[in-house]
mmCIF file of C-alpha atoms and ligand atoms in Angstrom:
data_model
loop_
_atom_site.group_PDB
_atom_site.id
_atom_site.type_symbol
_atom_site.label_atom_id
_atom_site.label_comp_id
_atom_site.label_asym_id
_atom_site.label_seq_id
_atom_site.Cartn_x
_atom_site.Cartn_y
_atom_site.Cartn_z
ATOM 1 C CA UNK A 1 228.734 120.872 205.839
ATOM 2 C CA UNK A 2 229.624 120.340 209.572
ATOM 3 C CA UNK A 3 231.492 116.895 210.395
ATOM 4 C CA UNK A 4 229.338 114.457 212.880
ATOM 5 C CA UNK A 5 230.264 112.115 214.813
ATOM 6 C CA UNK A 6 232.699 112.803 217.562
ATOM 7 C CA UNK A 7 230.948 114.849 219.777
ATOM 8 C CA UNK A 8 230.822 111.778 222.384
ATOM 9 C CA UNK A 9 232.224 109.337 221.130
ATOM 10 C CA UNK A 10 232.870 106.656 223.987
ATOM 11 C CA UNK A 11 230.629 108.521 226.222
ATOM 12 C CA UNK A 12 228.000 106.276 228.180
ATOM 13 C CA UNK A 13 224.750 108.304 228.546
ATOM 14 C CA UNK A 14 221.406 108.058 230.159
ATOM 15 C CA UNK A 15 218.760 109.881 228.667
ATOM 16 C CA UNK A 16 215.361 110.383 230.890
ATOM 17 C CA UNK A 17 211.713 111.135 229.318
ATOM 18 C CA UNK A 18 213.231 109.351 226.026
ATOM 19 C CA UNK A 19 210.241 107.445 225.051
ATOM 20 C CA UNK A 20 209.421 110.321 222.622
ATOM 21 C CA UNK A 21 209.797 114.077 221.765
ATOM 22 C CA UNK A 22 213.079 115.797 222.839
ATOM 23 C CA UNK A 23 214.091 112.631 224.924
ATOM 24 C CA UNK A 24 213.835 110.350 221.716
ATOM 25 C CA UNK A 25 215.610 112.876 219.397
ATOM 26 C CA UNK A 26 218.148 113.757 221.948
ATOM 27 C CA UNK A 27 219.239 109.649 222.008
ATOM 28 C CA UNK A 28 219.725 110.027 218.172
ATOM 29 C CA UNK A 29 221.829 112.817 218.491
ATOM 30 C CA UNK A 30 223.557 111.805 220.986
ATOM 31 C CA UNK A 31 224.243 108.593 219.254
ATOM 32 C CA UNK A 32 225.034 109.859 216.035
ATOM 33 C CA UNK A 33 227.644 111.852 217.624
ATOM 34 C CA UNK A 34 229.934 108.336 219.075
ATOM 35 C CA UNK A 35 227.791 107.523 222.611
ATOM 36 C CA UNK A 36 225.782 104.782 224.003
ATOM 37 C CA UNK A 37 222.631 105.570 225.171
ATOM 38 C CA UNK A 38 220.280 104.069 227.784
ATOM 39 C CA UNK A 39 216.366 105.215 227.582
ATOM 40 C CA UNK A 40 214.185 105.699 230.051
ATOM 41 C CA UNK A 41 210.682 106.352 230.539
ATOM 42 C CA UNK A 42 207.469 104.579 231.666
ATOM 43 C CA UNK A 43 205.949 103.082 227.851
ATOM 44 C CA UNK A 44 208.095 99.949 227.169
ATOM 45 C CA UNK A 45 206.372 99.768 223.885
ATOM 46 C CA UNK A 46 207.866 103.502 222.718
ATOM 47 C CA UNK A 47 210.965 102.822 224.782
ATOM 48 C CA UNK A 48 211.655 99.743 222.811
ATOM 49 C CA UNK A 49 210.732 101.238 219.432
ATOM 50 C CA UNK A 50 213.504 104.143 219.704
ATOM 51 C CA UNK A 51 216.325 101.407 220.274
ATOM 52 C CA UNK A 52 215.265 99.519 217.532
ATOM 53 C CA UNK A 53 215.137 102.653 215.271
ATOM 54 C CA UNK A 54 218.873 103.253 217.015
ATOM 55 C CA UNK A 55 220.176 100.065 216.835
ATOM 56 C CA UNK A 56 219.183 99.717 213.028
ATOM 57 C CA UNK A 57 221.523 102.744 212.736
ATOM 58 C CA UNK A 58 223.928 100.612 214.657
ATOM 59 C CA UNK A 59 224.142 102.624 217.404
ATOM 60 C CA UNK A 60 224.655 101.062 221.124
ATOM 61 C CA UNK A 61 221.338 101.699 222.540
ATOM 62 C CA UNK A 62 219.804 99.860 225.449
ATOM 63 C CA UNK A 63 216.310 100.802 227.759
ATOM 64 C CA UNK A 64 215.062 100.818 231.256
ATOM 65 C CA UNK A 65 211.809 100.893 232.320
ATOM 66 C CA UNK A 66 211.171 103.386 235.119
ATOM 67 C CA UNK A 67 208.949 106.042 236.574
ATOM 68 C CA UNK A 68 210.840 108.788 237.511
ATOM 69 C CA UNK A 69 208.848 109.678 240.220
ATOM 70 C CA UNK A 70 209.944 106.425 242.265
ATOM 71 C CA UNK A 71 213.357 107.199 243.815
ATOM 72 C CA UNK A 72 213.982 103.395 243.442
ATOM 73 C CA UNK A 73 213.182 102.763 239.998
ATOM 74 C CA UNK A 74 215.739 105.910 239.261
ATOM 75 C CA UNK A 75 218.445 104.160 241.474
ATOM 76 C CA UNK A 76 217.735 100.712 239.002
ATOM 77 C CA UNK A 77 217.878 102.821 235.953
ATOM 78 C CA UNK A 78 221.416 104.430 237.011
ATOM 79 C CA UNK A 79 221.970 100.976 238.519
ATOM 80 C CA UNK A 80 221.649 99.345 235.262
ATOM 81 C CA UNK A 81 223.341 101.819 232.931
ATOM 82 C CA UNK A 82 226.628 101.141 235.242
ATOM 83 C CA UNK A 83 226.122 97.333 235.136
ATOM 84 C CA UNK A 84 225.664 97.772 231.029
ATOM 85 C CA UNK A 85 228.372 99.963 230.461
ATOM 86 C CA UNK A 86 230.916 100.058 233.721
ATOM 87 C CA UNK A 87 229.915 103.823 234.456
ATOM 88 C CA UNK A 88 228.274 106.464 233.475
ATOM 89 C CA UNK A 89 229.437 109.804 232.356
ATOM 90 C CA UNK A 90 226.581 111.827 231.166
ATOM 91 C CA UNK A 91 222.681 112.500 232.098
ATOM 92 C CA UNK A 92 220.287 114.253 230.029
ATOM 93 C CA UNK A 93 217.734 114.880 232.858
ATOM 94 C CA UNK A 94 214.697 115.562 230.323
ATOM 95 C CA UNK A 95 211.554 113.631 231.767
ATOM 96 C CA UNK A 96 208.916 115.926 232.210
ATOM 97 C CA UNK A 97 204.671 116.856 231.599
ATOM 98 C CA UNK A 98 203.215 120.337 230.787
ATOM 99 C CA UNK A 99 199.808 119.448 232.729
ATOM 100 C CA UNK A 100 196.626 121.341 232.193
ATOM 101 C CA UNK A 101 196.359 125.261 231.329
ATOM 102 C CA UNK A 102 194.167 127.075 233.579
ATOM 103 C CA UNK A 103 194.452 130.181 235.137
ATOM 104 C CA UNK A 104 196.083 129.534 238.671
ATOM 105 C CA UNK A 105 192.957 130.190 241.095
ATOM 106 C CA UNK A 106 191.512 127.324 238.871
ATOM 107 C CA UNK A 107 193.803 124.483 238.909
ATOM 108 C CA UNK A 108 193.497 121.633 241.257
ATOM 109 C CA UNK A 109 195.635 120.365 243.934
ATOM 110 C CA UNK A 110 195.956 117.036 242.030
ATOM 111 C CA UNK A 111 197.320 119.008 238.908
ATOM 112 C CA UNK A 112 199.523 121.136 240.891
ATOM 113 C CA UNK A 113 200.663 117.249 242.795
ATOM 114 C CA UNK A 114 201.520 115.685 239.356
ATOM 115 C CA UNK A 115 203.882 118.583 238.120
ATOM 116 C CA UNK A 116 205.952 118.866 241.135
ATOM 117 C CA UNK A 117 206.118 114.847 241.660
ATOM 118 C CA UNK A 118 207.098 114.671 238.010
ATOM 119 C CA UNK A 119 209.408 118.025 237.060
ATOM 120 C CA UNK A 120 210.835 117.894 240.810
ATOM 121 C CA UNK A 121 210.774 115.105 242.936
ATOM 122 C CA UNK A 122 211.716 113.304 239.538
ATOM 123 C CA UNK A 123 214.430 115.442 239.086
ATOM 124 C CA UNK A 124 215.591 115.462 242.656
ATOM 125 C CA UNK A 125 215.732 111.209 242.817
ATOM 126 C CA UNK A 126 217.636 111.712 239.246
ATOM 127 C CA UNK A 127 220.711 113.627 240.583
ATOM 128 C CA UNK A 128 220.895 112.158 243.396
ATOM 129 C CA UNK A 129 221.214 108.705 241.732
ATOM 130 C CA UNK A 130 223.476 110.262 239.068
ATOM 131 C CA UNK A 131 225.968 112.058 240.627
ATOM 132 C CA UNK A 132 226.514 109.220 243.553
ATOM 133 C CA UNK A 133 227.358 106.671 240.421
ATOM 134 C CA UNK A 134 229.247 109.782 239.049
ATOM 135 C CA UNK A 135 231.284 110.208 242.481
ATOM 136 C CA UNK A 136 232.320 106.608 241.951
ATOM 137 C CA UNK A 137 233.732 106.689 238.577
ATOM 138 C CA UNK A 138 235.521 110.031 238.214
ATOM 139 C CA UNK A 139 232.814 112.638 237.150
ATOM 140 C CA UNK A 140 231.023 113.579 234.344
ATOM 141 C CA UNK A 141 228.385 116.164 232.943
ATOM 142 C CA UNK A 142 224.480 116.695 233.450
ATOM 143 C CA UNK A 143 222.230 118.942 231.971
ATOM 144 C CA UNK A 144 218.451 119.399 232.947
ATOM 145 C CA UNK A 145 215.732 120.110 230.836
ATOM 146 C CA UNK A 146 214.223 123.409 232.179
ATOM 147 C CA UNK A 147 212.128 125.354 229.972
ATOM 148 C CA UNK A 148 211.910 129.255 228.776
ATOM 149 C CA UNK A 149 208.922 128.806 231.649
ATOM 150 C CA UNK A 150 211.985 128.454 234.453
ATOM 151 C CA UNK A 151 212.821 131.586 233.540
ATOM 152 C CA UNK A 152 209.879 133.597 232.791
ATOM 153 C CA UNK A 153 206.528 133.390 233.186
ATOM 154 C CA UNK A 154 204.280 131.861 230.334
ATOM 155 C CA UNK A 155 200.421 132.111 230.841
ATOM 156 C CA UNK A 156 198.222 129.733 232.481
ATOM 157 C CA UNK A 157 200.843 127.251 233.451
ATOM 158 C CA UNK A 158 201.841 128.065 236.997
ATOM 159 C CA UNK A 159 202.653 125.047 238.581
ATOM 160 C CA UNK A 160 204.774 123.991 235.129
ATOM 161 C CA UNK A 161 206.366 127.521 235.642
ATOM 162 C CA UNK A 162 207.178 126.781 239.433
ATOM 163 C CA UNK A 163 208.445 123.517 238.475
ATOM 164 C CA UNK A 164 210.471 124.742 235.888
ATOM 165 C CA UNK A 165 212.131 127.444 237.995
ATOM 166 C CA UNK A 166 212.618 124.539 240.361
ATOM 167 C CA UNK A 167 214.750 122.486 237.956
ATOM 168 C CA UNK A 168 216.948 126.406 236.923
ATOM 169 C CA UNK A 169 217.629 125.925 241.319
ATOM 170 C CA UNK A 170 218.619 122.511 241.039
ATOM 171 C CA UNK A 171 221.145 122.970 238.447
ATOM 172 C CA UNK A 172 223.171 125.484 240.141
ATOM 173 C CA UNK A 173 222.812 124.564 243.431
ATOM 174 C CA UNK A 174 225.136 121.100 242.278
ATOM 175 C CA UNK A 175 226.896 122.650 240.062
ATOM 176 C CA UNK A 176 228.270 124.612 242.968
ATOM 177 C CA UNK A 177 228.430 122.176 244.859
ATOM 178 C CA UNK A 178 230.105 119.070 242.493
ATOM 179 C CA UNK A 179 232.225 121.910 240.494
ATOM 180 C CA UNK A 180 235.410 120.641 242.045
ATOM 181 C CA UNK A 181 235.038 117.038 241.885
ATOM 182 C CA UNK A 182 234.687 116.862 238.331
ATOM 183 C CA UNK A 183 230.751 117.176 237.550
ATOM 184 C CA UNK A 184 229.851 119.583 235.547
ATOM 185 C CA UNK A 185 225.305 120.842 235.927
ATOM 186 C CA UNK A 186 223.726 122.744 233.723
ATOM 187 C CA UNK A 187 220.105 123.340 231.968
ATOM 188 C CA UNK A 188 218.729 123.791 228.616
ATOM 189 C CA UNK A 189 215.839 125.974 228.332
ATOM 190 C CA UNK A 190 214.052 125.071 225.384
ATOM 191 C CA UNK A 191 211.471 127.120 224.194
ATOM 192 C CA UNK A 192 208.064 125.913 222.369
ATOM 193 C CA UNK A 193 209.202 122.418 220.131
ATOM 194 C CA UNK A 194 207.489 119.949 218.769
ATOM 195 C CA UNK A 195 206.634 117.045 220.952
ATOM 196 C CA UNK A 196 203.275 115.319 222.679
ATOM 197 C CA UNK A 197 203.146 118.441 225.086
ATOM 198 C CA UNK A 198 203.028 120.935 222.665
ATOM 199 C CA UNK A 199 200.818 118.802 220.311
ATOM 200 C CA UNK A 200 198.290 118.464 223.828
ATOM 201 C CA UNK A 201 198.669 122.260 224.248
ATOM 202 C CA UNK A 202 198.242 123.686 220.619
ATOM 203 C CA UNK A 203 195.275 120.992 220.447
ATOM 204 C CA UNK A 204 193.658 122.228 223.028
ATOM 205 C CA UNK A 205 194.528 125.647 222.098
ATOM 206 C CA UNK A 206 193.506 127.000 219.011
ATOM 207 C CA UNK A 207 195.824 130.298 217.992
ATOM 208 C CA UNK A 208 198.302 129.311 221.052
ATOM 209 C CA UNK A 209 200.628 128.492 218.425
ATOM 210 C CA UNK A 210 200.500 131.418 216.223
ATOM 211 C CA UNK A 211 200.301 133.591 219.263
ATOM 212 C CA UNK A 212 203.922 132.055 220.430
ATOM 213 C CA UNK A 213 205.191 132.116 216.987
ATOM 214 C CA UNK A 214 204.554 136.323 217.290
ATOM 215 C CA UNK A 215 206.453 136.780 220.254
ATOM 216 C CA UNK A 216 209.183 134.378 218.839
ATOM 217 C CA UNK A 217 212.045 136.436 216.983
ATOM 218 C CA UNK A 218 212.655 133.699 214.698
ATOM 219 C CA UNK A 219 208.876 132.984 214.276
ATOM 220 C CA UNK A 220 208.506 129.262 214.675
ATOM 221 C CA UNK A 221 208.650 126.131 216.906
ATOM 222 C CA UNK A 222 211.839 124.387 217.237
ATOM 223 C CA UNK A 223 211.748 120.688 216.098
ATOM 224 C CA UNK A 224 213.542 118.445 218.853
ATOM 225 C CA UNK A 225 216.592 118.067 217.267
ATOM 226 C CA UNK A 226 217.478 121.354 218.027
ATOM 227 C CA UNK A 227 217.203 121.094 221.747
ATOM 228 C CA UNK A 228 219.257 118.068 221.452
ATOM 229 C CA UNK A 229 222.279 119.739 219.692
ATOM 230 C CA UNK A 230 222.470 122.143 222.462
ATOM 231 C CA UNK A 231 222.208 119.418 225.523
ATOM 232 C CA UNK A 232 225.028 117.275 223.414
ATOM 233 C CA UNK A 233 227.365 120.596 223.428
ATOM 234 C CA UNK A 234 226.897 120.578 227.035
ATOM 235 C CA UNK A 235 227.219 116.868 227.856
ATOM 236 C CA UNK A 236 230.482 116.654 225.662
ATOM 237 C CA UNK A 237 234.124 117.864 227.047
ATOM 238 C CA UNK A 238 234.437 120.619 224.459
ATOM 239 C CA UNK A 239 232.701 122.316 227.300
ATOM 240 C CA UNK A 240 234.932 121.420 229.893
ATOM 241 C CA UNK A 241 234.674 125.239 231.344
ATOM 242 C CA UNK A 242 230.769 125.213 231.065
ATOM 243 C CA UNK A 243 228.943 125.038 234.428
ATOM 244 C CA UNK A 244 225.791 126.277 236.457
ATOM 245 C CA UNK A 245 224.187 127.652 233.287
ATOM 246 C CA UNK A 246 221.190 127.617 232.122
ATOM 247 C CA UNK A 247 221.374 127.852 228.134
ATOM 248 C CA UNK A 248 217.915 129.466 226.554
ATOM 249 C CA UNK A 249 217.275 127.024 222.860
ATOM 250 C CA UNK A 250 214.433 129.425 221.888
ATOM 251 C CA UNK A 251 214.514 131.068 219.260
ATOM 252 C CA UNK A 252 215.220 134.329 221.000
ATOM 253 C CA UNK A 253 212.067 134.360 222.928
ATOM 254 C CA UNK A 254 213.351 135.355 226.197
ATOM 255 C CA UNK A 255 215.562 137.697 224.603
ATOM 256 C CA UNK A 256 212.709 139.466 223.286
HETATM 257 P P1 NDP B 301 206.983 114.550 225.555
HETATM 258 O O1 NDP B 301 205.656 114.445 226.215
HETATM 259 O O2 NDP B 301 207.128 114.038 224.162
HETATM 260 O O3 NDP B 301 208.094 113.861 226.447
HETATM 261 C C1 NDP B 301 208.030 113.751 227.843
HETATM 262 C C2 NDP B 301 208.825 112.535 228.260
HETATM 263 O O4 NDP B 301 208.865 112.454 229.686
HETATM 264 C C3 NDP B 301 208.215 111.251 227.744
HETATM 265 O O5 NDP B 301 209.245 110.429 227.238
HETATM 266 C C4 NDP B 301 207.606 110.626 228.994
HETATM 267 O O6 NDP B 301 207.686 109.212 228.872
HETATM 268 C C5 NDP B 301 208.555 111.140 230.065
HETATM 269 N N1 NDP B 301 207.956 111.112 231.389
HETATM 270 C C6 NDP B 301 206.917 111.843 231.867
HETATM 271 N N2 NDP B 301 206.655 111.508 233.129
HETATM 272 C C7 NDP B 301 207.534 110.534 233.490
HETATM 273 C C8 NDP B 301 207.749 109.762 234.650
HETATM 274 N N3 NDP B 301 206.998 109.914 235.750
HETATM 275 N N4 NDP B 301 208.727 108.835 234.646
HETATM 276 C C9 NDP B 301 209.478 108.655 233.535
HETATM 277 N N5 NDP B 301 209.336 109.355 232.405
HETATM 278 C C10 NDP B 301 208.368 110.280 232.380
HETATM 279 O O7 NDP B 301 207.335 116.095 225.607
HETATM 280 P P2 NDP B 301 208.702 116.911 225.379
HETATM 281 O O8 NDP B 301 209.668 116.137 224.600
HETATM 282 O O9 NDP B 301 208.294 118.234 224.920
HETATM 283 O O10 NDP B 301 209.196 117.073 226.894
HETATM 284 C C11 NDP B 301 210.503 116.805 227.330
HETATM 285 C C12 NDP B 301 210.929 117.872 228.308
HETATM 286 O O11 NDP B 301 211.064 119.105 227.607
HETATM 287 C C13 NDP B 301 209.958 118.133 229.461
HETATM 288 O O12 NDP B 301 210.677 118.257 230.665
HETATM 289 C C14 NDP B 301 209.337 119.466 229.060
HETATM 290 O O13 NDP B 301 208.883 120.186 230.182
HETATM 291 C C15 NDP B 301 210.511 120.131 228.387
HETATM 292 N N6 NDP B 301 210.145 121.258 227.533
HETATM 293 C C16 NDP B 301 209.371 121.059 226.420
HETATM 294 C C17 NDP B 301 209.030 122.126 225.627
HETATM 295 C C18 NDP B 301 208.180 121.972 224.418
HETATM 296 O O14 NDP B 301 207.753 122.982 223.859
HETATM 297 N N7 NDP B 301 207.926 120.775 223.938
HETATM 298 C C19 NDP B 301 209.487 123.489 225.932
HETATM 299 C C20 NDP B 301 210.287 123.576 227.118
HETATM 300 C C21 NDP B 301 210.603 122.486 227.885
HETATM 301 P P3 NDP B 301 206.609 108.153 229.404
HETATM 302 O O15 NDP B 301 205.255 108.763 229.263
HETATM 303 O O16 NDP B 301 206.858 106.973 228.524
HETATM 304 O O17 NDP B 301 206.997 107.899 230.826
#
């Protein structure tokens, strides 16, 4: 049996896209293992059902509302994690939408807008925000939520792939340039879990699953908890030495 618990203990962490799937799993985890968490995401209502679930477990869980894609409501969510907590030493940057599958001479402009505003701009407004209130209080760790799609190509999905690839950029490109002033960037890519997306996708996919279960060495979809265990790893000091990378939670898929 492997000891809990300790992973983060006193850590203060915000945790985007945590209104459900890997966001909402990745706040248990992360508060099982000694941290307080503040959620964000856009549904109050699902926002506000997660802490309650957390705080039952007596964890130290608090939400923001805020839509990623506003560069001000990001600097209010970092604003207010600081005010909560005094600082903040750890971002799970996992906010993100899969958006329609179509081949790529088929999808439209708005489609294409949505991804990038969301997976990018939202991501861009994040570390800004982050590391600034990171600057101020000594450092700390982030890790982004790529996907096996930042670092090949999946099917019918281009703009989520070229988003993707964007967020793999983003994380080195500060860990380079924050590496000696104590912040530590890097990326999980996950491959296909459980959550709304892949419940949208499958749906509206028959065999999709199945097919991505073939190609997957270890022949299954990961539940979210496992793409949490990684990101905590990452977050916590025991990888003090870890930075830039971009760690594939897949099942061996891109190894394949
Ligand atoms: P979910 O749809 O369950 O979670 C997405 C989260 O992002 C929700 O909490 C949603 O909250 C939030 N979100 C979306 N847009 C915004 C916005 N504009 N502002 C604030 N929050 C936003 O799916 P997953 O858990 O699967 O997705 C989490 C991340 O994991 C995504 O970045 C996804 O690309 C990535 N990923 C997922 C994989 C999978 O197979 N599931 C595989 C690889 C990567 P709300 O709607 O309340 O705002």
């Amino acid at each position: 049996m492997i000891e809990t618990g300790e992973l983060l203990r006193g850590k203060v962490i915000l945790i985007t896209g945590a209104s459900s799937g890997i966001g909402a799993a990745a706040a248990h985890v992360f508060a099982r293992e000694g941290a307080a968490v503040v959620l964000a995401a856009r549904r109050e209502e699902k926002l506000s059902a997660v802490v309650a679930e957390l705080r039952d477990k007596g964890a130290d869980a608090s939400y923001v509302v805020a839509d990623l894609t506003s560069a001000e409501d990001v600097r209010r969510a970092v604003g207010v994690t600081v005010e909560r907590h005094g600082r903040i030493d750890g971002a799970f940057n996992n906010a993100g939408i899969g958006g329609d599958q179509l081949p790529l001479h088929e999808m439209a402009d708005e489609i294409y807008d949505t991804i990038i505003d969301t997976n990018v701009r939202g991501l861009w407004n994040c570390l800004r925000a982050e590391i600034a209130a990171m600057l101020k209080s000594g450092g700390g760790a982030i890790v982004n939520n790529s996907s096996v799609g930042g670092l090949v190509a999946i099917p019918a999905a281009a703009p989520y792939v070229a988003s993707k690839h964007a967020v793999v950029g983003f994380t080195k490109a500060a860990a380079e340039e924050y590496a000696r002033r104590g912040i530590r960037v890097n990326a999980v890519a996950p491959g296909a879990t459980r959550s709304e997306i892949t419940a949208d996708w499958f749906g509206r996919n028959p065999g999709l699953e199945e097919a991505i279960h073939e190609v997957t060495p270890q022949g299954r979809t990961a539940d979210p908890e496992e793409i949490a265990e990684a990101v905590a790893w990452l977050l916590s000091d025991r990888a003090s030495y870890v930075t830039g990378v971009v760690m594939p939670v897949d099942g061996g898929y891109v190894n394949h």
